[in-house]
Amino acid sequence: MSSMLIRNLSMGAWVLFFALACQSRPSTVGPELRKRAVQELQQGMEKQEQWVKVHAAEYKLWLDYTDGVLETFLLEEEKWDQLSPYRIGVWRVLAQADPASRDSYIQKILRAFEDRNGPDRVHAAESLAKLGESLGDLSPELTREVVEGPVNSLYVYTLWSTLQGSDTAAAREQLLDLALNPERDEIIRLQAAFALRSEGGFSATSWEKVARAGLQEPQGSLPSVYLLSAALIHAPEEDRNSPILGEVKNALRDLKEAPSKGVRMEIAQALGTAGSPEDLPALVALFENENPLMPEAEVPGEDLQAGVNADVRAAAAYGILMLDRRQEYSLAWADWFVVAAYLAGMVGVGYYFSRKNKSERDYYLGGGKMNPVAVGLSLFATLLSSLSYLSYPGEIVKYGPVIFSGVLVFPLVYYVVGWFLIPRFMKLRVTSAYEILEINLGVSIRVLATFFFLSLRFLWMGTIIFITVHTAILAIFGVDPSYTLIISILLMGITIFYTTLGGLKAVVFTDVIQSGVLMGGAILTLLVVTFSFGSLSAWFPSEWLAHWGELQLGVDARERLTIGNALLTTFVWYLASSGSDQMSIQRFLATENARTARKTFGVSLLTTFVVQILLGLVGLAVLAYFTAFPHFLAPGETVTTHADQLFPKFIRVGLPVGISGLVAAGILAAAMSSLSSGLNSTSSVISEDLIKRFTRKSRAPQKQMAAVRNLSLFVGVFALLLSLLISKVEGNLYDVIVKVVNLFVSPLFVLFFLALFVPFATGRATFLAGLGSVAIAVAIAFFKFLGIEVLFILPVSLGVGVLLGTILSFLDVRLLGNTETMEKRSRESAIFKGFGESDKSARADTGKRTGM
């Protein structure tokens, strides 16, 4: 009876979950209206004439509906290259549609401005201002001549363009005086107000002056509508609910039937840019052309009423789509429930395994007999942290799939690590990997390695916390950034709790679960995108995208990424991480022998291969999704400028209710998986390489467990504090990871390489080689040494370190006569081990005979 009840409850829970998953998120603008608005802009660009075409194309570009704009206006340029002033509008569109050729079009517009007797000077100055170019920088002498001359349209637009330069306060005050002065010509006031609306930057006092001036102007006058628009768009945050702003918005709404095309277009843009969902009916009324305009007095030279009203409809379509883009999406209660249940489960796991740890060996190595498949999945989850989970899709969005070609080198990685590194580690059953360095090269090298490792892992954990919170949690959950510290403390606190309770067993167990969640989240994303497009082929790119740059095959340290660079960097990273990182070596030593350790590494590589391919596909999927549905991007966001935020944003807006929470839990899983491994391995190194070295007190097993738990707590708190400093590092996610997290990866492996593979390596030469490797890594990362790209930090710092250590060791032995080489120390250590730990006198005798 009870089992049947449990089955029924479980089935009911799944039915409820999938019912929630089938729900759609509410939207201010419905799909049908959105589709019609996009079609209106497309038709305006294709079928209308001249400036209506320009406006429609610019609206498309500003909304990221870029399809067809470049092709259409290249044809317009070929056809109308000599037509004034329309050619200026054509060049302005092309400067925005073709970033690679932007400078050439800017120069064409600039030449039109510099032609004192040309017909296009005013339009050229206006276009340069709209494009964000400063005439004060492009043509300083001519600009000075204009702004010291008569106040006319050329004067206003030239002055506006100088707001893009360094000294803007004086120009803004001049424009403000022109816009607010009722004695000035109406057209001059209109143009000045339009410039202020476009740029903003008001003080609280200036904003109130603009708002009140707009309200006091005669209703429907051209200066009034632009002053009101400027007041609405640039209202200070503290005045968003003020009575005066309410008056401004009402005054704009009342003008939706004004007999002026310019007024109607400005109202549509203002309400779309800074309005609220309540303004949608006014925008729809403009879009539906409920009160058509007559063109006689409005647009001299145009004899088609359709063209005049098409301009208004295009502006209304833009306003509707802008309002759509400004909608805020949030997670449903079902999403929060999934995340909360997951976090509670992690705490439960820690409590369960805390009862099974009886000694330090249980805590740090899981007793030394853990399942190799489980340990392999744990190693994968550790190395593929939330940094990778978030940065890989962003990397492929912005730079293409080149970085993922690195998986082709995995067979070579498996062979080198499995047959050259793992057997050497398994010969020495140590708790800390850095005991190997002391055996072969002395205490100083072990201490240096400990410093490298701790620096690496503290920076790594701090970066995980920072990026997980700032890039994922704030974006997915829509939490106010002021709660960042509280969220970071909560994330780290839960991780510390279950890690310090359960030790490596808890880490491995949760890593296995989290591996499944990670892969499941990626697969769910691919399924949802495929369903949205109707098929896999519909979103998979059929050609190399232009913004990815040129595909290059060879190895070039001065290129950010080539196929050769990706292969080399991937090989060096896995070699260095597997051959020097306590987190990797710790998992090898947690298995029974070299064969099972090799199996562990193979499972890790295979799983990483699958998930990297999945994450690469996720990057392509979200790129296609937001390219096709740019209304989910906030104003000002594009797929290239906000590449790192696309995957977290898709989790919030693209996945069904309930599934969003599951994938969000996957990202938390990735973060906590890596943090838990970092806590365990870092506290292990501190305990074995620092505390036990400098303190000789023995502890009972119970006190040992309390000590290591307290140590893990200290490590977690320190990493949390360090995360507050990561925001100072510049670059996108992938660059930050390489600069900060990978800074010590190669230098650390330099020490192990010399200790394991260079028989004549000496301690002091290795010490200098390690420092030299760090120095070159820092020089490349933060000072662009020799123009070497940051993604080449790993191979260059490894090569420099190994070469420097080898040469210095050779000179140390041959010229300085140093006999304390790796080969000699390793041989003597083997002799000591033959006597056993308890045979003190034999060890002493041997020490005398060997001169130690």
Coordinates of C-alpha atoms in Angstrom, one line a residue, residues 202-205 207 234-245:
F202 CA 22.1 65.4 -17.7
S203 CA 22.6 66.5 -14.1
A204 CA 19.5 66.2 -11.9
T205 CA 19.0 70.0 -12.2
W207 CA 17.0 67.1 -16.3
H234 CA 17.2 60.1 -19.5
A235 CA 15.2 60.5 -16.3
P236 CA 17.4 59.8 -13.2
E237 CA 16.6 56.5 -11.4
E238 CA 15.4 58.4 -8.4
D239 CA 12.8 60.3 -10.5
R240 CA 11.4 57.3 -12.3
N241 CA 8.2 57.4 -10.2
S242 CA 8.1 61.2 -9.8
P243 CA 4.9 63.2 -10.7
I244 CA 6.8 65.3 -13.2
L245 CA 7.9 62.2 -15.2

